[in-house]
Short mmCIF file of N, CA and C in Angstrom, two decimals:
data_model
loop_
_atom_site.label_atom_id
_atom_site.label_comp_id
_atom_site.label_asym_id
_atom_site.label_seq_id
_atom_site.Cartn_x
_atom_site.Cartn_y
_atom_site.Cartn_z
N MET A 1 -6.42 -20.67 -4.66
CA MET A 1 -5.57 -19.53 -5.04
C MET A 1 -6.64 -17.68 -4.58
N PHE A 2 -5.98 -17.20 -3.85
CA PHE A 2 -6.24 -15.69 -4.22
C PHE A 2 -5.16 -14.83 -4.68
N ASP A 3 -5.93 -14.20 -5.53
CA ASP A 3 -4.86 -13.13 -5.84
C ASP A 3 -4.10 -12.75 -5.07
N ALA A 4 -4.17 -11.81 -3.59
CA ALA A 4 -4.01 -11.42 -2.58
C ALA A 4 -4.02 -11.56 -1.43
N ILE A 5 -3.30 -11.95 -0.32
CA ILE A 5 -4.02 -11.61 0.87
C ILE A 5 -3.12 -10.34 1.76
N PHE A 6 -4.31 -9.37 2.36
CA PHE A 6 -3.75 -8.00 2.64
C PHE A 6 -4.35 -8.38 4.32
N LEU A 7 -3.47 -8.66 4.56
CA LEU A 7 -2.88 -8.12 6.26
C LEU A 7 -3.02 -7.35 7.35
N ASP A 8 -3.18 -6.46 8.02
CA ASP A 8 -3.25 -6.21 9.05
C ASP A 8 -1.63 -6.30 9.97
N ARG A 9 -1.29 -4.82 10.21
CA ARG A 9 0.08 -4.51 10.99
C ARG A 9 -0.06 -5.06 12.35
N ASP A 10 -0.45 -4.47 13.12
CA ASP A 10 -0.52 -4.41 14.96
C ASP A 10 -1.48 -5.07 15.44
N GLY A 11 -1.14 -6.01 16.39
CA GLY A 11 -2.23 -7.32 16.40
C GLY A 11 -1.97 -8.24 15.49
N THR A 12 -1.63 -8.37 14.09
CA THR A 12 -2.27 -9.78 13.52
C THR A 12 -1.09 -10.47 13.18
N ILE A 13 0.04 -9.45 12.39
CA ILE A 13 1.48 -10.21 12.55
C ILE A 13 2.13 -10.02 13.42
N SER A 14 2.46 -8.51 14.41
CA SER A 14 3.27 -8.33 15.40
C SER A 14 2.39 -8.28 16.55
N HIS A 15 2.84 -7.36 17.78
CA HIS A 15 2.60 -7.89 19.26
C HIS A 15 2.20 -6.27 18.99
N ASP A 16 1.42 -5.74 19.74
CA ASP A 16 0.90 -3.97 19.64
C ASP A 16 0.34 -3.48 20.94
N PRO A 17 2.27 -2.93 22.03
CA PRO A 17 1.32 -3.04 23.22
C PRO A 17 1.33 -1.75 23.33
N TYR A 18 1.47 -0.72 22.58
CA TYR A 18 1.21 0.87 23.44
C TYR A 18 -0.02 2.03 22.35
N GLY A 19 -0.27 0.98 21.30
CA GLY A 19 -1.13 1.55 20.56
C GLY A 19 -0.79 2.50 19.64
N TYR A 20 0.80 3.10 19.36
CA TYR A 20 1.29 3.64 18.05
C TYR A 20 2.77 3.28 18.35
N ILE A 21 3.54 1.95 17.67
CA ILE A 21 4.73 1.90 17.52
C ILE A 21 5.82 3.20 17.39
N ASN A 22 6.58 3.28 17.89
CA ASN A 22 7.38 4.53 16.75
C ASN A 22 8.67 3.92 16.63
N ASN A 23 9.32 3.01 17.84
CA ASN A 23 10.83 2.57 17.39
C ASN A 23 10.91 1.75 16.55
N LEU A 24 11.80 1.11 16.52
CA LEU A 24 12.30 -0.28 15.34
C LEU A 24 11.90 -1.42 17.01
N SER A 25 13.25 -0.36 17.99
CA SER A 25 13.57 -1.62 18.94
C SER A 25 11.99 -2.23 19.82
N ASP A 26 10.84 -1.52 20.04
CA ASP A 26 9.78 -1.61 20.07
C ASP A 26 8.19 -2.66 19.25
N TYR A 27 9.28 -2.99 18.17
CA TYR A 27 8.70 -3.54 17.11
C TYR A 27 8.62 -5.10 17.06
N HIS A 28 8.03 -6.00 17.02
CA HIS A 28 8.42 -7.57 17.40
C HIS A 28 7.05 -8.54 16.75
N PHE A 29 7.52 -9.27 16.03
CA PHE A 29 6.42 -9.44 15.57
C PHE A 29 5.79 -10.90 16.32
N PHE A 30 4.42 -11.51 16.28
CA PHE A 30 4.65 -12.93 16.85
C PHE A 30 5.42 -13.74 16.89
N ASP A 31 5.83 -14.77 17.65
CA ASP A 31 6.50 -15.87 17.37
C ASP A 31 6.39 -16.87 15.88
N TYR A 32 4.92 -16.80 15.74
CA TYR A 32 4.28 -17.92 15.12
C TYR A 32 4.04 -17.09 14.09
N THR A 33 4.58 -15.79 13.70
CA THR A 33 4.13 -15.37 12.68
C THR A 33 4.76 -15.70 11.18
N PHE A 34 6.02 -15.96 11.52
CA PHE A 34 6.58 -16.31 10.04
C PHE A 34 6.20 -18.33 9.39
N LYS A 35 5.84 -19.00 10.42
CA LYS A 35 5.40 -19.89 10.24
C LYS A 35 3.63 -19.89 9.41
N ALA A 36 3.08 -19.01 10.42
CA ALA A 36 1.80 -18.87 9.61
C ALA A 36 2.02 -18.63 8.02
N LEU A 37 2.78 -17.32 8.27
CA LEU A 37 3.23 -17.12 6.66
C LEU A 37 3.47 -18.00 5.68
N ARG A 38 4.22 -18.75 5.85
CA ARG A 38 4.53 -20.39 5.16
C ARG A 38 2.87 -20.97 4.53
N LEU A 39 2.15 -21.17 5.95
CA LEU A 39 1.17 -21.79 5.46
C LEU A 39 0.18 -21.44 4.42
N LEU A 40 0.10 -19.94 4.79
CA LEU A 40 -0.68 -18.73 3.90
C LEU A 40 0.03 -18.86 2.59
N HIS A 41 1.23 -18.82 2.47
CA HIS A 41 1.71 -18.39 0.91
C HIS A 41 1.41 -20.05 0.26
N ARG A 42 1.13 -20.80 1.26
CA ARG A 42 0.52 -22.06 0.13
C ARG A 42 -0.62 -21.82 -0.88
N TYR A 43 -1.27 -20.01 -0.31
CA TYR A 43 -2.59 -19.89 -1.23
C TYR A 43 -2.63 -18.69 -1.62
N THR A 44 -1.31 -18.06 -2.36
CA THR A 44 -1.40 -16.99 -2.87
C THR A 44 -0.03 -16.66 -3.22
N ASP A 45 0.17 -15.73 -3.82
CA ASP A 45 1.82 -15.47 -4.02
C ASP A 45 2.10 -13.75 -4.06
N LYS A 46 1.54 -13.43 -3.67
CA LYS A 46 0.85 -11.77 -3.07
C LYS A 46 0.62 -11.80 -1.67
N PHE A 47 1.85 -10.91 -0.95
CA PHE A 47 0.84 -10.33 0.74
C PHE A 47 1.41 -8.62 0.38
N PHE A 48 -0.22 -8.06 1.08
CA PHE A 48 0.45 -6.98 1.62
C PHE A 48 -0.08 -6.46 3.04
N ILE A 49 0.72 -5.38 3.57
CA ILE A 49 0.78 -5.14 4.95
C ILE A 49 -0.76 -3.60 4.36
N VAL A 50 -1.87 -3.33 4.74
CA VAL A 50 -2.21 -2.28 4.94
C VAL A 50 -2.56 -2.69 6.67
N THR A 51 -2.17 -1.12 6.86
CA THR A 51 -2.44 -0.51 8.14
C THR A 51 -2.22 1.15 8.50
N ASN A 52 -3.45 1.72 9.43
CA ASN A 52 -3.70 3.26 10.29
C ASN A 52 -2.89 3.31 10.58
N GLN A 53 -1.80 4.08 10.26
CA GLN A 53 -0.94 4.90 11.28
C GLN A 53 -1.60 6.21 11.51
N SER A 54 -2.75 6.60 12.01
CA SER A 54 -3.28 7.59 12.19
C SER A 54 -1.89 8.83 13.34
N GLY A 55 -0.99 8.35 13.93
CA GLY A 55 -0.30 8.77 16.06
C GLY A 55 0.95 9.35 14.38
N ILE A 56 1.28 9.67 13.04
CA ILE A 56 2.45 10.32 12.53
C ILE A 56 1.38 11.04 12.98
N LEU A 57 -0.03 12.12 12.32
CA LEU A 57 -0.89 13.51 12.43
C LEU A 57 -0.90 13.25 14.47
N LYS A 58 -0.51 12.90 15.08
CA LYS A 58 -0.28 13.26 16.31
C LYS A 58 0.66 13.21 17.17
N GLY A 59 1.54 12.65 16.06
CA GLY A 59 3.26 13.42 16.44
C GLY A 59 3.93 11.99 17.80
N LYS A 60 2.74 11.11 17.48
CA LYS A 60 3.14 10.29 18.53
C LYS A 60 4.37 9.02 17.56
N ILE A 61 4.00 9.20 16.13
CA ILE A 61 5.20 8.43 15.80
C ILE A 61 5.70 8.60 14.54
N ASP A 62 6.79 8.85 14.49
CA ASP A 62 7.13 10.28 13.09
C ASP A 62 7.68 8.97 12.17
N ILE A 63 7.28 9.82 11.27
CA ILE A 63 7.97 9.21 10.01
C ILE A 63 8.61 7.80 9.36
N ASN A 64 10.31 8.48 9.97
CA ASN A 64 11.31 8.38 9.80
C ASN A 64 11.24 7.07 10.22
N ASN A 65 10.92 6.96 11.68
CA ASN A 65 10.94 5.66 12.40
C ASN A 65 9.90 4.40 11.41
N LEU A 66 8.93 5.23 11.31
CA LEU A 66 7.69 4.42 10.40
C LEU A 66 8.28 3.87 9.51
N GLU A 67 9.22 4.66 8.23
CA GLU A 67 9.67 4.32 7.08
C GLU A 67 10.74 2.82 8.03
N ASN A 68 11.69 3.12 8.65
CA ASN A 68 12.58 2.48 9.09
C ASN A 68 11.73 0.73 9.69
N ILE A 69 10.69 0.35 10.35
CA ILE A 69 9.83 -0.07 10.85
C ILE A 69 9.58 -0.85 9.86
N HIS A 70 9.04 -0.81 8.82
CA HIS A 70 8.30 -0.99 7.26
C HIS A 70 9.42 -2.11 6.39
N SER A 71 10.70 -0.95 6.52
CA SER A 71 11.73 -1.57 6.13
C SER A 71 12.37 -2.95 6.96
N PHE A 72 12.22 -2.48 8.24
CA PHE A 72 12.80 -4.43 8.74
C PHE A 72 11.72 -5.38 8.60
N ILE A 73 10.49 -5.01 8.31
CA ILE A 73 9.54 -5.79 8.60
C ILE A 73 9.16 -6.33 6.78
N SER A 74 9.59 -5.86 5.43
CA SER A 74 10.07 -6.27 4.15
C SER A 74 11.47 -6.96 4.07
N ASN A 75 12.66 -6.56 5.13
CA ASN A 75 13.51 -6.93 4.75
C ASN A 75 13.10 -8.25 5.52
N GLU A 76 12.91 -8.49 6.39
CA GLU A 76 11.99 -9.92 7.23
C GLU A 76 11.58 -10.83 6.54
N PHE A 77 10.17 -10.36 5.86
CA PHE A 77 9.97 -10.74 4.97
C PHE A 77 10.48 -12.19 3.19
N GLU A 78 11.73 -11.01 3.23
CA GLU A 78 12.46 -11.34 2.13
C GLU A 78 13.66 -12.36 2.25
N LYS A 79 13.76 -12.11 3.79
CA LYS A 79 14.42 -13.51 4.32
C LYS A 79 14.68 -14.37 4.18
N ARG A 80 13.36 -14.78 4.83
CA ARG A 80 11.98 -15.62 4.48
C ARG A 80 11.47 -16.58 3.02
N LYS A 81 12.51 -15.37 2.11
CA LYS A 81 11.46 -15.58 0.34
C LYS A 81 9.92 -15.46 0.40
N LEU A 82 9.64 -14.79 1.37
CA LEU A 82 8.02 -14.03 1.19
C LEU A 82 8.05 -13.21 0.82
N PRO A 83 6.55 -13.46 -0.25
CA PRO A 83 6.35 -12.68 -0.93
C PRO A 83 5.39 -10.89 -0.73
N LEU A 84 5.63 -10.12 -0.01
CA LEU A 84 5.74 -9.10 0.50
C LEU A 84 5.22 -8.59 -0.28
N LYS A 85 4.77 -7.38 -1.32
CA LYS A 85 4.42 -6.99 -2.57
C LYS A 85 4.70 -4.95 -1.75
N ASN A 86 3.94 -5.05 -0.54
CA ASN A 86 4.05 -3.65 -0.36
C ASN A 86 3.45 -3.38 0.81
N ILE A 87 3.54 -2.42 1.51
CA ILE A 87 3.28 -2.18 2.89
C ILE A 87 2.29 -0.81 2.58
N TYR A 88 1.59 -0.36 3.21
CA TYR A 88 0.25 0.59 2.65
C TYR A 88 -0.55 0.97 3.67
N PHE A 89 0.06 2.66 3.62
CA PHE A 89 -0.40 3.24 5.80
C PHE A 89 -1.03 4.26 5.34
N SER A 90 -2.36 4.45 6.12
CA SER A 90 -2.52 5.89 5.81
C SER A 90 -2.62 6.48 7.57
N ASP A 91 -1.81 7.92 7.30
CA ASP A 91 -1.86 8.78 8.52
C ASP A 91 -2.69 9.39 8.69
N ASN A 92 -4.01 9.77 8.31
CA ASN A 92 -4.77 10.22 9.25
C ASN A 92 -6.38 10.11 9.20
N TYR A 93 -7.61 11.02 9.39
CA TYR A 93 -8.20 10.19 10.30
C TYR A 93 -9.67 10.39 9.13
N ASP A 94 -9.43 10.74 8.06
CA ASP A 94 -10.26 10.99 6.93
C ASP A 94 -10.92 9.15 6.90
N GLU A 95 -12.47 8.78 7.15
CA GLU A 95 -12.93 7.50 6.98
C GLU A 95 -14.21 8.06 6.25
N ASP A 96 -13.89 8.55 4.84
CA ASP A 96 -14.76 8.23 3.95
C ASP A 96 -14.97 7.09 3.17
N TYR A 97 -15.39 6.53 2.27
CA TYR A 97 -16.34 5.37 1.52
C TYR A 97 -14.35 5.08 0.77
N PHE A 98 -14.02 6.18 -0.28
CA PHE A 98 -12.83 6.00 -0.60
C PHE A 98 -11.33 6.01 0.21
N SER A 99 -11.44 6.81 0.87
CA SER A 99 -10.39 7.10 2.19
C SER A 99 -9.20 5.78 1.75
N MET A 100 -7.51 6.67 1.96
CA MET A 100 -7.08 6.29 2.38
C MET A 100 -6.93 4.93 3.86
N ARG A 101 -7.22 5.47 4.96
CA ARG A 101 -8.05 4.75 6.13
C ARG A 101 -8.59 3.58 6.26
N LYS A 102 -8.81 2.20 6.99
CA LYS A 102 -9.40 1.51 6.58
C LYS A 102 -10.34 2.15 7.43
N PRO A 103 -11.75 1.56 7.24
CA PRO A 103 -12.50 0.86 6.82
C PRO A 103 -12.49 1.47 4.93
N GLY A 104 -12.01 2.86 4.60
CA GLY A 104 -11.84 3.06 3.78
C GLY A 104 -11.44 1.94 2.23
N ILE A 105 -11.54 2.29 0.81
CA ILE A 105 -11.25 1.13 0.57
C ILE A 105 -10.03 1.84 -0.19
N GLY A 106 -9.37 3.13 -0.26
CA GLY A 106 -8.13 3.25 -0.63
C GLY A 106 -6.94 2.97 -0.63
N MET A 107 -6.70 2.41 -0.32
CA MET A 107 -5.19 1.67 0.53
C MET A 107 -5.35 -0.11 -1.44
N PHE A 108 -7.00 -0.05 -0.74
CA PHE A 108 -7.32 -1.77 -1.61
C PHE A 108 -6.93 -1.68 -2.80
N GLN A 109 -7.81 -0.13 -3.10
CA GLN A 109 -7.95 0.23 -5.09
C GLN A 109 -6.17 0.56 -5.39
N LYS A 110 -5.36 1.18 -4.76
CA LYS A 110 -4.09 1.04 -5.17
C LYS A 110 -3.32 0.00 -5.21
N ALA A 111 -3.71 -0.88 -4.18
CA ALA A 111 -2.87 -2.48 -4.50
C ALA A 111 -3.59 -2.92 -5.72
N SER A 112 -5.08 -2.94 -6.04
CA SER A 112 -5.69 -3.56 -7.02
C SER A 112 -4.72 -2.83 -8.44
N LYS A 113 -4.78 -1.51 -8.46
CA LYS A 113 -4.27 -0.86 -9.84
C LYS A 113 -2.94 -1.52 -10.16
N GLU A 114 -2.06 -1.32 -9.07
CA GLU A 114 -0.76 -0.97 -8.95
C GLU A 114 -0.40 -2.63 -9.62
N PHE A 115 -1.03 -3.96 -8.86
CA PHE A 115 -1.01 -5.26 -9.16
C PHE A 115 -1.82 -6.18 -9.64
N ASN A 116 -2.51 -5.47 -10.02
CA ASN A 116 -3.69 -5.46 -11.17
C ASN A 116 -4.35 -6.81 -10.43
N LEU A 117 -5.31 -6.91 -9.42
CA LEU A 117 -5.50 -7.98 -8.65
C LEU A 117 -6.86 -7.14 -9.21
N GLU A 118 -7.50 -8.75 -8.69
CA GLU A 118 -9.51 -8.53 -8.30
C GLU A 118 -9.77 -8.98 -7.12
N LEU A 119 -10.03 -7.59 -6.52
CA LEU A 119 -10.64 -7.15 -4.95
C LEU A 119 -11.18 -8.72 -4.92
N GLU A 120 -12.35 -8.72 -4.88
CA GLU A 120 -12.94 -9.92 -4.60
C GLU A 120 -12.45 -11.16 -4.17
N ASN A 121 -11.16 -11.48 -4.79
CA ASN A 121 -10.18 -13.07 -5.29
C ASN A 121 -9.65 -13.23 -4.28
N CYS A 122 -9.67 -12.02 -3.02
CA CYS A 122 -8.06 -11.29 -2.43
C CYS A 122 -9.15 -12.03 -0.53
N LEU A 123 -8.14 -11.98 0.45
CA LEU A 123 -8.36 -12.47 1.68
C LEU A 123 -8.15 -11.31 2.13
N MET A 124 -8.81 -10.47 3.65
CA MET A 124 -7.83 -9.77 4.66
C MET A 124 -7.88 -10.60 5.90
N ILE A 125 -7.30 -10.16 6.56
CA ILE A 125 -6.64 -10.90 8.27
C ILE A 125 -6.65 -9.52 8.59
N GLY A 126 -7.42 -9.91 9.96
CA GLY A 126 -6.25 -8.43 11.08
C GLY A 126 -7.61 -8.68 11.83
N ASP A 127 -7.61 -7.13 13.02
CA ASP A 127 -7.85 -7.55 14.75
C ASP A 127 -8.86 -6.91 14.75
N SER A 128 -8.95 -6.08 13.70
CA SER A 128 -9.62 -4.46 13.99
C SER A 128 -11.27 -4.74 13.54
N ILE A 129 -12.38 -4.44 13.66
CA ILE A 129 -13.69 -4.01 12.96
C ILE A 129 -13.36 -3.42 11.67
N VAL A 130 -12.27 -2.51 11.60
CA VAL A 130 -12.33 -1.76 10.38
C VAL A 130 -11.96 -2.78 9.30
N ASP A 131 -10.82 -3.62 9.76
CA ASP A 131 -10.19 -4.58 8.96
C ASP A 131 -11.45 -5.54 8.07
N MET A 132 -11.95 -5.71 8.98
CA MET A 132 -13.38 -6.77 8.46
C MET A 132 -14.53 -6.25 7.70
N GLN A 133 -15.25 -4.94 8.80
CA GLN A 133 -15.62 -3.82 7.30
C GLN A 133 -14.98 -3.75 5.49
N VAL A 134 -13.98 -3.53 5.76
CA VAL A 134 -13.58 -2.99 4.24
C VAL A 134 -13.39 -3.97 3.72
N GLY A 135 -13.50 -5.08 4.49
CA GLY A 135 -13.27 -6.27 3.40
C GLY A 135 -14.87 -7.46 3.02
N ASP A 136 -15.89 -6.59 4.19
CA ASP A 136 -17.02 -6.52 3.19
C ASP A 136 -17.79 -6.05 2.30
N ARG A 137 -16.88 -4.53 2.89
CA ARG A 137 -16.94 -3.73 0.92
C ARG A 137 -16.46 -4.36 0.24
N LEU A 138 -15.98 -4.78 0.39
CA LEU A 138 -14.56 -5.37 -1.02
C LEU A 138 -15.43 -6.79 -1.72
N LYS A 139 -16.25 -7.06 -0.43
CA LYS A 139 -16.72 -8.52 -0.93
C LYS A 139 -15.00 -9.63 -0.32
N MET A 140 -14.26 -9.77 -0.12
CA MET A 140 -13.83 -10.48 0.19
C MET A 140 -13.81 -11.42 0.92
N LYS A 141 -12.54 -12.63 1.32
CA LYS A 141 -13.04 -12.90 1.79
C LYS A 141 -12.49 -12.58 3.28
N THR A 142 -12.98 -12.87 4.39
CA THR A 142 -12.17 -12.19 6.21
C THR A 142 -12.10 -13.49 6.80
N ILE A 143 -11.18 -13.17 7.80
CA ILE A 143 -10.68 -13.37 8.70
C ILE A 143 -10.32 -12.99 10.18
N PHE A 144 -11.05 -12.73 11.27
CA PHE A 144 -10.88 -12.19 12.05
C PHE A 144 -9.98 -12.89 13.30
N LEU A 145 -9.30 -11.35 13.66
CA LEU A 145 -8.18 -12.12 15.05
C LEU A 145 -8.29 -11.87 16.18
N LEU A 146 -8.54 -12.86 17.08
CA LEU A 146 -8.63 -12.45 18.53
C LEU A 146 -7.22 -11.62 19.31
N THR A 147 -5.84 -11.66 18.41
CA THR A 147 -4.91 -10.99 18.79
C THR A 147 -5.25 -9.51 19.21
N GLY A 148 -4.55 -8.77 19.77
CA GLY A 148 -4.14 -7.28 18.76
C GLY A 148 -5.43 -6.75 19.34
N MET A 149 -6.11 -6.07 19.29
CA MET A 149 -7.68 -5.39 19.78
C MET A 149 -9.09 -6.75 19.34
N GLY A 150 -8.84 -7.60 18.93
CA GLY A 150 -9.53 -9.08 18.38
C GLY A 150 -10.37 -8.47 19.76
N ASN A 151 -10.19 -8.98 20.84
CA ASN A 151 -11.02 -9.63 21.79
C ASN A 151 -12.45 -8.43 22.24
N ASP A 152 -12.14 -7.02 22.09
CA ASP A 152 -12.30 -6.21 22.19
C ASP A 152 -13.74 -5.75 21.22
N TYR A 153 -13.29 -6.32 19.85
CA TYR A 153 -14.12 -5.62 18.64
C TYR A 153 -15.34 -7.14 18.60
N ILE A 154 -15.02 -8.57 18.93
CA ILE A 154 -15.29 -9.91 18.93
C ILE A 154 -16.96 -9.35 18.22
N ASP A 155 -17.35 -8.99 19.47
CA ASP A 155 -19.39 -8.28 19.63
C ASP A 155 -19.57 -8.43 18.60
N ASP A 156 -19.21 -6.81 17.98
CA ASP A 156 -19.49 -5.99 17.38
C ASP A 156 -19.43 -6.95 15.57
N VAL A 157 -18.28 -7.13 15.44
CA VAL A 157 -17.54 -7.67 14.96
C VAL A 157 -19.15 -8.98 14.09
N ARG A 158 -18.99 -9.88 14.47
CA ARG A 158 -20.57 -10.66 14.88
C ARG A 158 -21.51 -10.04 14.36
N SER A 159 -22.00 -9.30 15.00
CA SER A 159 -22.99 -8.57 14.82
C SER A 159 -22.95 -7.72 13.84
N SER A 160 -22.14 -6.76 13.02
CA SER A 160 -22.45 -6.35 11.85
C SER A 160 -21.64 -6.43 10.67
N CYS A 161 -20.20 -7.60 11.03
CA CYS A 161 -19.33 -8.03 9.53
C CYS A 161 -19.78 -10.07 9.46
N ASP A 162 -19.75 -10.05 7.85
CA ASP A 162 -19.83 -11.24 7.50
C ASP A 162 -18.68 -11.81 7.02
N VAL A 163 -18.09 -12.26 8.46
CA VAL A 163 -17.14 -12.85 8.54
C VAL A 163 -16.68 -14.12 8.02
N ASN A 164 -15.51 -14.58 7.81
CA ASN A 164 -15.92 -15.97 7.05
C ASN A 164 -15.18 -17.23 8.28
N LEU A 165 -13.85 -16.20 9.02
CA LEU A 165 -13.32 -17.03 10.07
C LEU A 165 -13.07 -16.32 10.95
N VAL A 166 -13.57 -17.43 12.64
CA VAL A 166 -12.26 -16.12 13.72
C VAL A 166 -11.60 -17.72 13.70
N SER A 167 -10.12 -16.69 14.93
CA SER A 167 -9.60 -17.57 14.90
C SER A 167 -8.68 -16.77 16.17
N ASN A 168 -7.94 -17.57 16.63
CA ASN A 168 -6.89 -16.80 18.21
C ASN A 168 -5.94 -16.40 17.51
N ASN A 169 -5.74 -16.70 16.77
CA ASN A 169 -4.25 -16.10 16.25
C ASN A 169 -3.89 -16.50 14.64
N LEU A 170 -3.31 -15.47 14.01
CA LEU A 170 -2.33 -15.72 12.57
C LEU A 170 -2.17 -17.26 12.83
N LEU A 171 -1.35 -17.80 12.90
CA LEU A 171 -1.24 -19.16 12.76
C LEU A 171 -2.50 -20.58 12.97
N GLU A 172 -3.41 -20.02 13.75
CA GLU A 172 -4.41 -21.03 13.92
C GLU A 172 -5.08 -20.67 12.57
N ALA A 173 -5.66 -19.32 12.03
CA ALA A 173 -5.72 -19.31 10.77
C ALA A 173 -5.02 -20.01 9.50
N ALA A 174 -4.13 -19.47 9.44
CA ALA A 174 -3.23 -20.27 9.23
C ALA A 174 -3.49 -21.69 9.06
N LYS A 175 -3.46 -22.51 10.00
CA LYS A 175 -3.66 -24.11 9.31
C LYS A 175 -5.47 -24.15 9.51
N ASP A 176 -6.67 -22.43 9.83
CA ASP A 176 -8.10 -23.25 9.70
C ASP A 176 -8.22 -22.89 8.02
N ILE A 177 -7.14 -22.48 7.96
CA ILE A 177 -7.76 -21.94 5.78
C ILE A 177 -8.75 -22.12 5.47
N LYS A 178 -8.52 -23.64 5.26
CA LYS A 178 -9.59 -24.42 4.39
C LYS A 178 -10.76 -24.69 4.81
N LEU A 179 -11.41 -23.87 6.11
CA LEU A 179 -12.76 -23.94 5.88
C LEU A 179 -12.98 -23.04 5.41
N ILE A 180 -12.51 -21.94 4.91
CA ILE A 180 -13.31 -20.52 4.07
C ILE A 180 -13.44 -20.50 2.45
N LEU A 181 -12.39 -22.11 1.82
CA LEU A 181 -12.49 -22.33 0.92
C LEU A 181 -12.77 -23.06 0.06
N GLN A 182 -14.03 -23.68 1.01
CA GLN A 182 -14.98 -24.90 0.47
C GLN A 182 -16.02 -24.34 0.31
#
């Protein structure tokens, strides 16, 4: 069991067609997302979404639209009885070690404090090098996905991060998670 599983949003549980998703009508889960999450739920009773949303400061994402998208995500988890505890996002470009923006550890520290988590006993799943970097910083297990931006980052991730598993997508990762629990 993990204390929690942290999930990146765009490219991990959902499509990322534009780089900045500003309307609920443009937000779509991958077809396999909830099947994968049901499998992952065997290993935790807490999911968190951690997402960099710098498009807010750029004026490409409206905060009300972001809140609508996050409400939709929460409702979809709830409908399926999946324990999404919170969605954390960073809207800035501050990239120091303790910042909220990944690879900063701020969102994770906040979750740890609010939900009494041992971060070293958590799992980070994402499609970007920053997802793997923050996992390394916090000594979490990490799964890197080739969906979203994954194929763009794979060489850098392999050369600079200590990734526990590389998977084609979230469903494959959920099926292969036993490989990192040994």
